Amino acid sequence: TQLLEQSPQFLSIQEGENLTVYCNSSSVFSSLQWYRQEPGEGPVLLVTVVTGGEVKKLKRLTFQFGDARKDSSLHITAAQPGDTGLYLCAGAQGGSEKLVFGKGTKLTVNP
Amino acid sequence: EAQVTQNPRYLITVTGKKLTVTCSQNMNHEYMSWYRQDPGLGLRQIYYSMNVEVTDKGDVPEGYKVSRKEKRNFPLILESPSPNQTSLYFCASSSSGLAAKNIQYFGAGTRLSVL
């Protein structure tokens, strides 16, 4: 059973479109992280959210942590080809230093 | 430059032949971790270490060993590799535990094939 469910699994859009990626769980997380991974490289951390209801913005990317700390979303405004990659969410449960990853969303932004 | 260095980057071996994948970080980080990434399964944590001589199991520790004798190094040992350990492996480190807002840095990965 996957602890963190990411959707959609694949997303192909045109440059300039907006998109949202979801990360859902029935479990509560003390913190949740979003990463982007490009082919042949390791994941790179984009953001960490720790407070229920927290919203963080990173240029055209907006991250939200659900009030109950069970889900999160990543919204990209006016997507660009450079946003292409595998987006991963990962959560740490309270009192544990173990990190659980979702299976990822493979985003392709076509010029 | 902050770096997590894994070696080798690519490895082909045979069933049962012991191997070690090395991982080294130059940031004086306390937390280090190993993951494997498989198609359709995503990234899964194998082992992690909160500090020297402190290690703990992740979600898929079977068939793997680790050691943390020095702060900078965290080798992954496969005593008797099997084909189901064919995977892409990543080492990562962060200044302290994940509950805090710490950046976790990943190495470039080691692609292992066990024949």
mmCIF file of C-alpha atoms in Angstrom:
data_model
loop_
_atom_site.group_PDB
_atom_site.id
_atom_site.type_symbol
_atom_site.label_atom_id
_atom_site.label_comp_id
_atom_site.label_asym_id
_atom_site.label_seq_id
_atom_site.Cartn_x
_atom_site.Cartn_y
_atom_site.Cartn_z
ATOM 1 C CA THR A 1 0.000 0.000 0.000
ATOM 2 C CA GLN A 2 1.414 3.361 -1.094
ATOM 3 C CA LEU A 3 1.358 5.786 1.829
ATOM 4 C CA LEU A 4 1.487 8.836 -0.427
ATOM 5 C CA GLU A 5 -0.623 8.855 -3.575
ATOM 6 C CA GLN A 6 0.405 11.279 -6.280
ATOM 7 C CA SER A 7 -1.797 12.291 -9.168
ATOM 8 C CA PRO A 8 -1.716 12.502 -12.048
ATOM 9 C CA GLN A 9 1.047 10.022 -12.820
ATOM 10 C CA PHE A 10 1.743 11.630 -16.219
ATOM 11 C CA LEU A 11 0.943 15.116 -17.454
ATOM 12 C CA SER A 12 1.700 16.579 -20.867
ATOM 13 C CA ILE A 13 0.740 20.210 -21.465
ATOM 14 C CA GLN A 14 1.542 23.155 -23.686
ATOM 15 C CA GLU A 15 3.765 26.033 -22.675
ATOM 16 C CA GLY A 16 1.777 28.713 -20.880
ATOM 17 C CA GLU A 17 -0.827 26.393 -19.353
ATOM 18 C CA ASN A 18 -1.412 26.032 -15.619
ATOM 19 C CA LEU A 19 -1.336 22.703 -13.800
ATOM 20 C CA THR A 20 -1.790 21.192 -10.366
ATOM 21 C CA VAL A 21 -0.199 18.049 -8.968
ATOM 22 C CA TYR A 22 -1.690 16.371 -5.920
ATOM 23 C CA CYS A 23 -0.168 14.367 -3.104
ATOM 24 C CA ASN A 24 -2.705 12.616 -0.851
ATOM 25 C CA SER A 25 -2.581 10.326 2.136
ATOM 26 C CA SER A 26 -4.771 8.974 4.896
ATOM 27 C CA SER A 27 -1.863 9.529 7.300
ATOM 28 C CA VAL A 28 -0.747 12.697 9.039
ATOM 29 C CA PHE A 29 2.727 14.009 8.266
ATOM 30 C CA SER A 30 4.858 16.296 10.416
ATOM 31 C CA SER A 31 6.472 17.718 7.286
ATOM 32 C CA LEU A 32 6.110 17.301 3.571
ATOM 33 C CA GLN A 33 8.649 18.011 0.871
ATOM 34 C CA TRP A 34 8.446 18.492 -2.879
ATOM 35 C CA TYR A 35 11.329 17.555 -5.174
ATOM 36 C CA ARG A 36 12.037 17.778 -8.883
ATOM 37 C CA GLN A 37 14.163 15.155 -10.588
ATOM 38 C CA GLU A 38 15.615 15.327 -14.083
ATOM 39 C CA PRO A 39 16.788 12.271 -16.035
ATOM 40 C CA GLY A 40 20.170 10.976 -14.873
ATOM 41 C CA GLU A 41 20.210 13.138 -11.757
ATOM 42 C CA GLY A 42 19.180 12.952 -8.136
ATOM 43 C CA PRO A 43 16.071 14.736 -6.827
ATOM 44 C CA VAL A 44 16.445 18.396 -5.924
ATOM 45 C CA LEU A 45 14.442 19.807 -3.036
ATOM 46 C CA LEU A 46 11.981 22.547 -3.991
ATOM 47 C CA VAL A 47 10.227 23.217 -0.704
ATOM 48 C CA THR A 48 9.413 21.848 2.743
ATOM 49 C CA VAL A 49 6.074 22.584 4.422
ATOM 50 C CA VAL A 50 5.491 21.867 8.094
ATOM 51 C CA THR A 51 2.359 23.758 9.198
ATOM 52 C CA GLY A 52 -1.199 22.729 8.316
ATOM 53 C CA GLY A 53 -2.678 25.225 5.858
ATOM 54 C CA GLU A 54 0.741 26.575 4.935
ATOM 55 C CA VAL A 55 1.154 28.090 1.468
ATOM 56 C CA LYS A 56 4.583 28.722 -0.028
ATOM 57 C CA LYS A 57 5.418 30.371 -3.313
ATOM 58 C CA LEU A 58 8.542 29.860 -5.343
ATOM 59 C CA LYS A 59 8.299 32.097 -8.422
ATOM 60 C CA ARG A 60 5.601 30.407 -10.565
ATOM 61 C CA LEU A 61 5.243 27.432 -8.201
ATOM 62 C CA THR A 62 2.750 27.459 -5.321
ATOM 63 C CA PHE A 63 2.823 24.739 -2.675
ATOM 64 C CA GLN A 64 0.036 24.088 -0.217
ATOM 65 C CA PHE A 65 -0.082 21.815 2.831
ATOM 66 C CA GLY A 66 -3.568 20.659 3.813
ATOM 67 C CA ASP A 67 -5.085 21.845 7.081
ATOM 68 C CA ALA A 68 -5.011 18.306 8.470
ATOM 69 C CA ARG A 69 -1.432 17.742 7.191
ATOM 70 C CA LYS A 70 -2.545 14.719 5.159
ATOM 71 C CA ASP A 71 -2.293 16.185 1.681
ATOM 72 C CA SER A 72 -0.435 18.712 -0.400
ATOM 73 C CA SER A 73 -0.577 20.279 -3.825
ATOM 74 C CA LEU A 74 1.835 21.882 -6.244
ATOM 75 C CA HIS A 75 0.453 24.430 -8.677
ATOM 76 C CA ILE A 76 2.510 25.753 -11.577
ATOM 77 C CA THR A 77 1.383 28.890 -13.345
ATOM 78 C CA ALA A 78 2.261 29.513 -16.988
ATOM 79 C CA ALA A 79 4.350 26.357 -17.335
ATOM 80 C CA GLN A 80 7.572 26.525 -19.330
ATOM 81 C CA PRO A 81 9.577 23.761 -21.053
ATOM 82 C CA GLY A 82 12.178 24.144 -18.318
ATOM 83 C CA ASP A 83 9.585 22.874 -15.818
ATOM 84 C CA THR A 84 9.690 19.448 -17.467
ATOM 85 C CA GLY A 85 10.729 16.728 -15.012
ATOM 86 C CA LEU A 86 9.597 14.238 -12.426
ATOM 87 C CA TYR A 87 7.926 15.866 -9.418
ATOM 88 C CA LEU A 88 8.033 13.926 -6.178
ATOM 89 C CA CYS A 89 6.364 14.518 -2.854
ATOM 90 C CA ALA A 90 7.815 13.014 0.304
ATOM 91 C CA GLY A 91 6.535 12.991 3.858
ATOM 92 C CA ALA A 92 7.949 12.431 7.300
ATOM 93 C CA GLN A 93 5.630 11.162 10.016
ATOM 94 C CA GLY A 94 5.696 12.597 13.516
ATOM 95 C CA GLY A 95 8.551 11.359 15.665
ATOM 96 C CA SER A 96 10.156 9.463 12.806
ATOM 97 C CA GLU A 97 13.054 10.420 10.601
ATOM 98 C CA LYS A 98 11.926 7.986 7.891
ATOM 99 C CA LEU A 99 10.950 9.637 4.626
ATOM 100 C CA VAL A 100 8.213 8.180 2.412
ATOM 101 C CA PHE A 101 7.986 9.179 -1.237
ATOM 102 C CA GLY A 102 5.072 9.247 -3.635
ATOM 103 C CA LYS A 103 5.583 7.550 -7.008
ATOM 104 C CA GLY A 104 5.945 10.875 -8.763
ATOM 105 C CA THR A 105 4.297 12.912 -11.514
ATOM 106 C CA LYS A 106 6.104 13.031 -14.823
ATOM 107 C CA LEU A 107 5.492 16.466 -16.329
ATOM 108 C CA THR A 108 6.226 17.345 -19.938
ATOM 109 C CA VAL A 109 5.792 20.932 -21.081
ATOM 110 C CA ASN A 110 5.779 21.229 -24.847
ATOM 111 C CA PRO A 111 6.988 24.445 -26.526
ATOM 112 C CA GLU B 1 30.715 23.369 -3.383
ATOM 113 C CA ALA B 2 28.182 21.270 -1.447
ATOM 114 C CA GLN B 3 28.397 17.729 -2.730
ATOM 115 C CA VAL B 4 27.187 14.220 -2.119
ATOM 116 C CA THR B 5 29.454 11.877 -4.052
ATOM 117 C CA GLN B 6 28.533 8.308 -4.874
ATOM 118 C CA ASN B 7 30.798 5.702 -6.424
ATOM 119 C CA PRO B 8 30.602 3.928 -8.701
ATOM 120 C CA ARG B 9 28.006 5.558 -10.963
ATOM 121 C CA TYR B 10 27.415 2.337 -12.856
ATOM 122 C CA LEU B 11 28.000 -1.248 -11.752
ATOM 123 C CA ILE B 12 27.262 -4.619 -13.292
ATOM 124 C CA THR B 13 27.848 -7.615 -11.074
ATOM 125 C CA VAL B 14 26.800 -11.226 -10.612
ATOM 126 C CA THR B 15 24.573 -12.837 -8.019
ATOM 127 C CA GLY B 16 26.305 -13.419 -4.704
ATOM 128 C CA LYS B 17 29.378 -11.255 -5.258
ATOM 129 C CA LYS B 18 29.677 -8.817 -2.364
ATOM 130 C CA LEU B 19 29.791 -5.163 -3.285
ATOM 131 C CA THR B 20 29.968 -1.760 -1.625
ATOM 132 C CA VAL B 21 28.621 1.531 -2.939
ATOM 133 C CA THR B 22 30.367 4.448 -1.305
ATOM 134 C CA CYS B 23 28.783 7.769 -0.354
ATOM 135 C CA SER B 24 30.588 10.821 0.917
ATOM 136 C CA GLN B 25 29.394 14.336 1.781
ATOM 137 C CA ASN B 26 31.467 17.465 2.360
ATOM 138 C CA MET B 27 28.909 19.500 4.315
ATOM 139 C CA ASN B 28 29.452 18.080 7.822
ATOM 140 C CA HIS B 29 25.861 16.811 7.730
ATOM 141 C CA GLU B 30 24.531 14.641 10.538
ATOM 142 C CA TYR B 31 21.744 12.917 8.584
ATOM 143 C CA MET B 32 22.486 10.547 5.711
ATOM 144 C CA SER B 33 20.233 8.123 3.892
ATOM 145 C CA TRP B 34 20.099 5.541 1.118
ATOM 146 C CA TYR B 35 17.209 5.109 -1.319
ATOM 147 C CA ARG B 36 16.453 2.889 -4.260
ATOM 148 C CA GLN B 37 14.351 4.019 -7.204
ATOM 149 C CA ASP B 38 12.443 1.519 -9.322
ATOM 150 C CA PRO B 39 9.962 2.080 -12.174
ATOM 151 C CA GLY B 40 6.410 2.070 -10.883
ATOM 152 C CA LEU B 41 7.549 1.983 -7.261
ATOM 153 C CA GLY B 42 9.211 5.356 -6.865
ATOM 154 C CA LEU B 43 11.874 6.125 -4.286
ATOM 155 C CA ARG B 44 12.028 3.888 -1.239
ATOM 156 C CA GLN B 45 14.232 4.434 1.783
ATOM 157 C CA ILE B 46 16.653 1.606 2.604
ATOM 158 C CA TYR B 47 18.542 2.860 5.662
ATOM 159 C CA TYR B 48 19.230 6.167 7.307
ATOM 160 C CA SER B 49 21.663 7.500 9.874
ATOM 161 C CA MET B 50 21.146 10.326 12.317
ATOM 162 C CA ASN B 51 24.828 10.544 13.236
ATOM 163 C CA VAL B 52 28.032 8.541 13.626
ATOM 164 C CA GLU B 53 27.287 4.989 14.829
ATOM 165 C CA VAL B 54 23.516 5.681 14.710
ATOM 166 C CA THR B 55 21.680 3.882 11.906
ATOM 167 C CA ASP B 56 18.098 2.739 11.438
ATOM 168 C CA LYS B 57 16.040 0.789 8.932
ATOM 169 C CA GLY B 58 13.941 2.433 6.281
ATOM 170 C CA ASP B 59 11.141 0.702 4.417
ATOM 171 C CA VAL B 60 13.195 -1.805 2.399
ATOM 172 C CA PRO B 61 16.316 -2.783 4.409
ATOM 173 C CA GLU B 62 16.358 -6.512 3.571
ATOM 174 C CA GLY B 63 19.550 -7.577 1.812
ATOM 175 C CA TYR B 64 21.443 -4.398 2.655
ATOM 176 C CA LYS B 65 23.849 -3.265 5.356
ATOM 177 C CA VAL B 66 25.208 0.159 6.187
ATOM 178 C CA SER B 67 27.801 1.615 8.513
ATOM 179 C CA ARG B 68 28.513 5.109 9.767
ATOM 180 C CA LYS B 69 31.986 5.126 11.270
ATOM 181 C CA GLU B 70 32.754 8.657 10.151
ATOM 182 C CA LYS B 71 30.411 11.594 9.741
ATOM 183 C CA ARG B 72 31.198 12.161 6.075
ATOM 184 C CA ASN B 73 30.856 8.561 4.834
ATOM 185 C CA PHE B 74 27.864 6.228 4.644
ATOM 186 C CA PRO B 75 28.605 3.129 2.538
ATOM 187 C CA LEU B 76 25.888 0.751 1.352
ATOM 188 C CA ILE B 77 26.900 -2.902 1.458
ATOM 189 C CA LEU B 78 25.256 -5.749 -0.437
ATOM 190 C CA GLU B 79 26.673 -8.927 1.099
ATOM 191 C CA SER B 80 25.095 -11.283 -1.440
ATOM 192 C CA PRO B 81 23.434 -9.323 -4.236
ATOM 193 C CA SER B 82 20.445 -10.805 -6.034
ATOM 194 C CA PRO B 83 18.767 -9.785 -9.310
ATOM 195 C CA ASN B 84 15.889 -8.115 -7.428
ATOM 196 C CA GLN B 85 18.414 -5.586 -6.142
ATOM 197 C CA THR B 86 18.945 -4.296 -9.659
ATOM 198 C CA SER B 87 17.964 -0.666 -9.268
ATOM 199 C CA LEU B 88 19.007 2.980 -9.238
ATOM 200 C CA TYR B 89 20.441 3.911 -5.846
ATOM 201 C CA PHE B 90 20.667 7.368 -4.313
ATOM 202 C CA CYS B 91 22.525 8.594 -1.269
ATOM 203 C CA ALA B 92 21.367 11.788 0.414
ATOM 204 C CA SER B 93 22.360 13.984 3.334
ATOM 205 C CA SER B 94 20.977 16.884 5.336
ATOM 206 C CA SER B 95 22.268 18.921 8.249
ATOM 207 C CA SER B 96 19.909 17.253 10.713
ATOM 208 C CA GLY B 97 16.668 15.346 10.828
ATOM 209 C CA LEU B 98 13.908 15.749 8.285
ATOM 210 C CA ALA B 99 11.349 17.147 10.710
ATOM 211 C CA ALA B 100 13.192 20.450 10.601
ATOM 212 C CA LYS B 101 13.311 22.584 7.474
ATOM 213 C CA ASN B 102 16.535 21.138 6.181
ATOM 214 C CA ILE B 103 17.568 20.738 2.613
ATOM 215 C CA GLN B 104 18.303 17.134 1.726
ATOM 216 C CA TYR B 105 21.000 16.890 -0.923
ATOM 217 C CA PHE B 106 21.052 13.870 -3.212
ATOM 218 C CA GLY B 107 23.957 12.270 -4.993
ATOM 219 C CA ALA B 108 23.869 11.646 -8.743
ATOM 220 C CA GLY B 109 22.906 8.002 -8.343
ATOM 221 C CA THR B 110 24.421 4.559 -8.833
ATOM 222 C CA ARG B 111 22.857 2.288 -11.435
ATOM 223 C CA LEU B 112 23.335 -1.310 -10.332
ATOM 224 C CA SER B 113 22.619 -4.391 -12.405
ATOM 225 C CA VAL B 114 22.830 -7.821 -10.770
ATOM 226 C CA LEU B 115 22.949 -10.671 -13.278
#
